[in-house]
């Protein structure tokens, strides 16, 4: 009997350990990981981000430095896969050609896809919208590489974005990539001080300090992520939905859209649609979308100038 109980106990422990190991493996996917075959050159590597002197910036965690003009050259082994330059203004955001008396004002939110990593200042979505509209549309780019939905909402709540906007917004777009779900849950490797949100009992996203102000949960202690996959999707969608409400409060009548890149889960998309958010997938935006629109897959997944041109074209159709 004792031998049977001992064997059963050992089997149970082994089963639990195996389950935990599987959970840790499944949930420990690398967020924003990249190949060690990639390296960066240019003045970008001398410093481009403001980290709040190592203490973080309370509302957004980190942001680009103001009034910077840097070169950014990325190599895959010894092959240059992009060679670009970036310019930021006094407000920390990437410069966009200024226009006067535009009929519409578009706000672009997001991360490096919105910022335009890997392309020059005149090749970003924002710059191409201005050029293609012949100055009839003014654009403010409010995306920073490495950001997620939580910076979008927190930047609105703190007033950071409003201070940077000089036109009367009529339209806004958030560009959502797959990594944003994990980033919003605090799994961005460089986002230690980012704003933390939780979902309250009404299903709304509410601020709860910063990622560095909370300890590890029991799930994290045994190797899991803090939130389940479904909970991360719920949180990301709740944050975007809350941001859309804040935009409407600040700018009544503004039209808000979410553009989703390939790989964003159906769980996020379905929740956003259920919350009344207008969602457009990259397959709607670029019907013939393939990896040819990316810089150097499977190593560098940022879009090419041609991809940003197609996004700009599609966005302009929504303004008609």
PDB file of N, CA and C in Angstrom, residues 57-62 147-155 157 183-186 191-197 207-212 239:
ATOM      1  N   UNK A  57      10.195  57.202 -17.174  1.00  0.00           N
ATOM      2  CA  UNK A  57       9.338  58.377 -17.288  1.00  0.00           C
ATOM      3  C   UNK A  57       7.943  57.954 -16.841  1.00  0.00           C
ATOM      4  N   UNK A  58       7.355  58.634 -15.833  1.00  0.00           N
ATOM      5  CA  UNK A  58       6.130  58.139 -15.197  1.00  0.00           C
ATOM      6  C   UNK A  58       4.990  57.769 -16.133  1.00  0.00           C
ATOM      7  N   UNK A  59       4.745  58.575 -17.167  1.00  0.00           N
ATOM      8  CA  UNK A  59       3.554  58.285 -17.974  1.00  0.00           C
ATOM      9  C   UNK A  59       3.803  57.256 -19.072  1.00  0.00           C
ATOM     10  N   UNK A  60       4.985  57.256 -19.691  1.00  0.00           N
ATOM     11  CA  UNK A  60       5.219  56.354 -20.821  1.00  0.00           C
ATOM     12  C   UNK A  60       6.431  55.451 -20.660  1.00  0.00           C
ATOM     13  N   UNK A  61       7.166  55.572 -19.591  1.00  0.00           N
ATOM     14  CA  UNK A  61       8.304  54.694 -19.352  1.00  0.00           C
ATOM     15  C   UNK A  61       9.567  55.157 -20.047  1.00  0.00           C
ATOM     16  N   UNK A  62       9.479  55.355 -21.362  1.00  0.00           N
ATOM     17  CA  UNK A  62      10.607  55.847 -22.149  1.00  0.00           C
ATOM     18  C   UNK A  62      10.071  56.505 -23.410  1.00  0.00           C
ATOM     19  N   UNK A 147       6.971  50.901 -28.086  1.00  0.00           N
ATOM     20  CA  UNK A 147       5.760  51.195 -27.337  1.00  0.00           C
ATOM     21  C   UNK A 147       4.673  50.149 -27.599  1.00  0.00           C
ATOM     22  N   UNK A 148       3.605  50.243 -26.795  1.00  0.00           N
ATOM     23  CA  UNK A 148       2.455  49.370 -26.950  1.00  0.00           C
ATOM     24  C   UNK A 148       1.179  50.126 -26.640  1.00  0.00           C
ATOM     25  N   UNK A 149       0.045  49.436 -26.546  1.00  0.00           N
ATOM     26  CA  UNK A 149      -1.231  50.099 -26.263  1.00  0.00           C
ATOM     27  C   UNK A 149      -1.229  50.890 -24.966  1.00  0.00           C
ATOM     28  N   UNK A 150      -0.458  50.419 -23.976  1.00  0.00           N
ATOM     29  CA  UNK A 150      -0.442  51.089 -22.666  1.00  0.00           C
ATOM     30  C   UNK A 150       0.149  52.487 -22.754  1.00  0.00           C
ATOM     31  N   UNK A 151       1.148  52.694 -23.602  1.00  0.00           N
ATOM     32  CA  UNK A 151       1.679  54.045 -23.786  1.00  0.00           C
ATOM     33  C   UNK A 151       0.678  54.933 -24.524  1.00  0.00           C
ATOM     34  N   UNK A 152      -0.067  54.340 -25.434  1.00  0.00           N
ATOM     35  CA  UNK A 152      -1.115  55.067 -26.158  1.00  0.00           C
ATOM     36  C   UNK A 152      -2.121  55.657 -25.173  1.00  0.00           C
ATOM     37  N   UNK A 153      -2.656  54.838 -24.295  1.00  0.00           N
ATOM     38  CA  UNK A 153      -3.650  55.308 -23.335  1.00  0.00           C
ATOM     39  C   UNK A 153      -3.034  56.252 -22.311  1.00  0.00           C
ATOM     40  N   UNK A 154      -1.883  55.884 -21.778  1.00  0.00           N
ATOM     41  CA  UNK A 154      -1.272  56.702 -20.739  1.00  0.00           C
ATOM     42  C   UNK A 154      -0.850  58.070 -21.262  1.00  0.00           C
ATOM     43  N   UNK A 155      -0.366  58.114 -22.510  1.00  0.00           N
ATOM     44  CA  UNK A 155       0.025  59.388 -23.099  1.00  0.00           C
ATOM     45  C   UNK A 155      -1.150  60.327 -23.291  1.00  0.00           C
ATOM     46  N   UNK A 157      -3.899  60.144 -21.272  1.00  0.00           N
ATOM     47  CA  UNK A 157      -4.328  60.492 -19.917  1.00  0.00           C
ATOM     48  C   UNK A 157      -3.426  61.537 -19.261  1.00  0.00           C
ATOM     49  N   UNK A 183       3.340  43.245 -24.819  1.00  0.00           N
ATOM     50  CA  UNK A 183       3.881  44.489 -24.257  1.00  0.00           C
ATOM     51  C   UNK A 183       2.910  45.125 -23.269  1.00  0.00           C
ATOM     52  N   UNK A 184       1.621  45.126 -23.601  1.00  0.00           N
ATOM     53  CA  UNK A 184       0.625  45.725 -22.718  1.00  0.00           C
ATOM     54  C   UNK A 184       0.560  45.008 -21.378  1.00  0.00           C
ATOM     55  N   UNK A 185       0.959  43.734 -21.375  1.00  0.00           N
ATOM     56  CA  UNK A 185       0.963  42.940 -20.141  1.00  0.00           C
ATOM     57  C   UNK A 185       2.293  43.020 -19.402  1.00  0.00           C
ATOM     58  N   UNK A 186       3.222  43.840 -19.905  1.00  0.00           N
ATOM     59  CA  UNK A 186       4.487  44.030 -19.202  1.00  0.00           C
ATOM     60  C   UNK A 186       5.592  43.100 -19.624  1.00  0.00           C
ATOM     61  N   UNK A 191      10.911  47.571 -21.503  1.00  0.00           N
ATOM     62  CA  UNK A 191       9.847  48.426 -20.983  1.00  0.00           C
ATOM     63  C   UNK A 191       9.616  48.195 -19.492  1.00  0.00           C
ATOM     64  N   UNK A 192      10.672  48.165 -18.735  1.00  0.00           N
ATOM     65  CA  UNK A 192      10.580  47.877 -17.304  1.00  0.00           C
ATOM     66  C   UNK A 192       9.733  48.901 -16.545  1.00  0.00           C
ATOM     67  N   UNK A 193       9.779  50.158 -16.987  1.00  0.00           N
ATOM     68  CA  UNK A 193       9.090  51.233 -16.254  1.00  0.00           C
ATOM     69  C   UNK A 193       7.779  51.653 -16.917  1.00  0.00           C
ATOM     70  N   UNK A 194       7.307  50.891 -17.878  1.00  0.00           N
ATOM     71  CA  UNK A 194       6.105  51.272 -18.607  1.00  0.00           C
ATOM     72  C   UNK A 194       4.872  51.343 -17.731  1.00  0.00           C
ATOM     73  N   UNK A 195       3.848  52.104 -18.185  1.00  0.00           N
ATOM     74  CA  UNK A 195       2.600  52.219 -17.426  1.00  0.00           C
ATOM     75  C   UNK A 195       1.842  50.901 -17.391  1.00  0.00           C
ATOM     76  N   UNK A 196       1.380  50.532 -16.204  1.00  0.00           N
ATOM     77  CA  UNK A 196       0.666  49.258 -16.034  1.00  0.00           C
ATOM     78  C   UNK A 196      -0.834  49.514 -15.924  1.00  0.00           C
ATOM     79  N   UNK A 197      -1.595  48.728 -16.660  1.00  0.00           N
ATOM     80  CA  UNK A 197      -3.052  48.796 -16.589  1.00  0.00           C
ATOM     81  C   UNK A 197      -3.600  47.413 -16.231  1.00  0.00           C
ATOM     82  N   UNK A 207      -5.494  52.422 -14.665  1.00  0.00           N
ATOM     83  CA  UNK A 207      -4.072  52.511 -14.363  1.00  0.00           C
ATOM     84  C   UNK A 207      -3.786  51.919 -12.986  1.00  0.00           C
ATOM     85  N   UNK A 208      -2.698  51.161 -12.896  1.00  0.00           N
ATOM     86  CA  UNK A 208      -2.281  50.539 -11.636  1.00  0.00           C
ATOM     87  C   UNK A 208      -0.765  50.623 -11.528  1.00  0.00           C
ATOM     88  N   UNK A 209      -0.257  51.846 -11.459  1.00  0.00           N
ATOM     89  CA  UNK A 209       1.173  52.047 -11.282  1.00  0.00           C
ATOM     90  C   UNK A 209       1.959  51.797 -12.552  1.00  0.00           C
ATOM     91  N   UNK A 210       3.187  51.317 -12.381  1.00  0.00           N
ATOM     92  CA  UNK A 210       4.076  50.992 -13.496  1.00  0.00           C
ATOM     93  C   UNK A 210       4.546  49.557 -13.347  1.00  0.00           C
ATOM     94  N   UNK A 211       5.107  49.002 -14.386  1.00  0.00           N
ATOM     95  CA  UNK A 211       5.502  47.599 -14.331  1.00  0.00           C
ATOM     96  C   UNK A 211       6.494  47.312 -13.208  1.00  0.00           C
ATOM     97  N   UNK A 212       7.315  48.287 -12.870  1.00  0.00           N
ATOM     98  CA  UNK A 212       8.328  48.060 -11.839  1.00  0.00           C
ATOM     99  C   UNK A 212       7.795  48.248 -10.421  1.00  0.00           C
ATOM    100  N   UNK A 239      -7.516  48.257 -23.190  1.00  0.00           N
ATOM    101  CA  UNK A 239      -6.699  49.471 -23.222  1.00  0.00           C
ATOM    102  C   UNK A 239      -6.994  50.278 -24.485  1.00  0.00           C
TER     103      UNK A 239
END
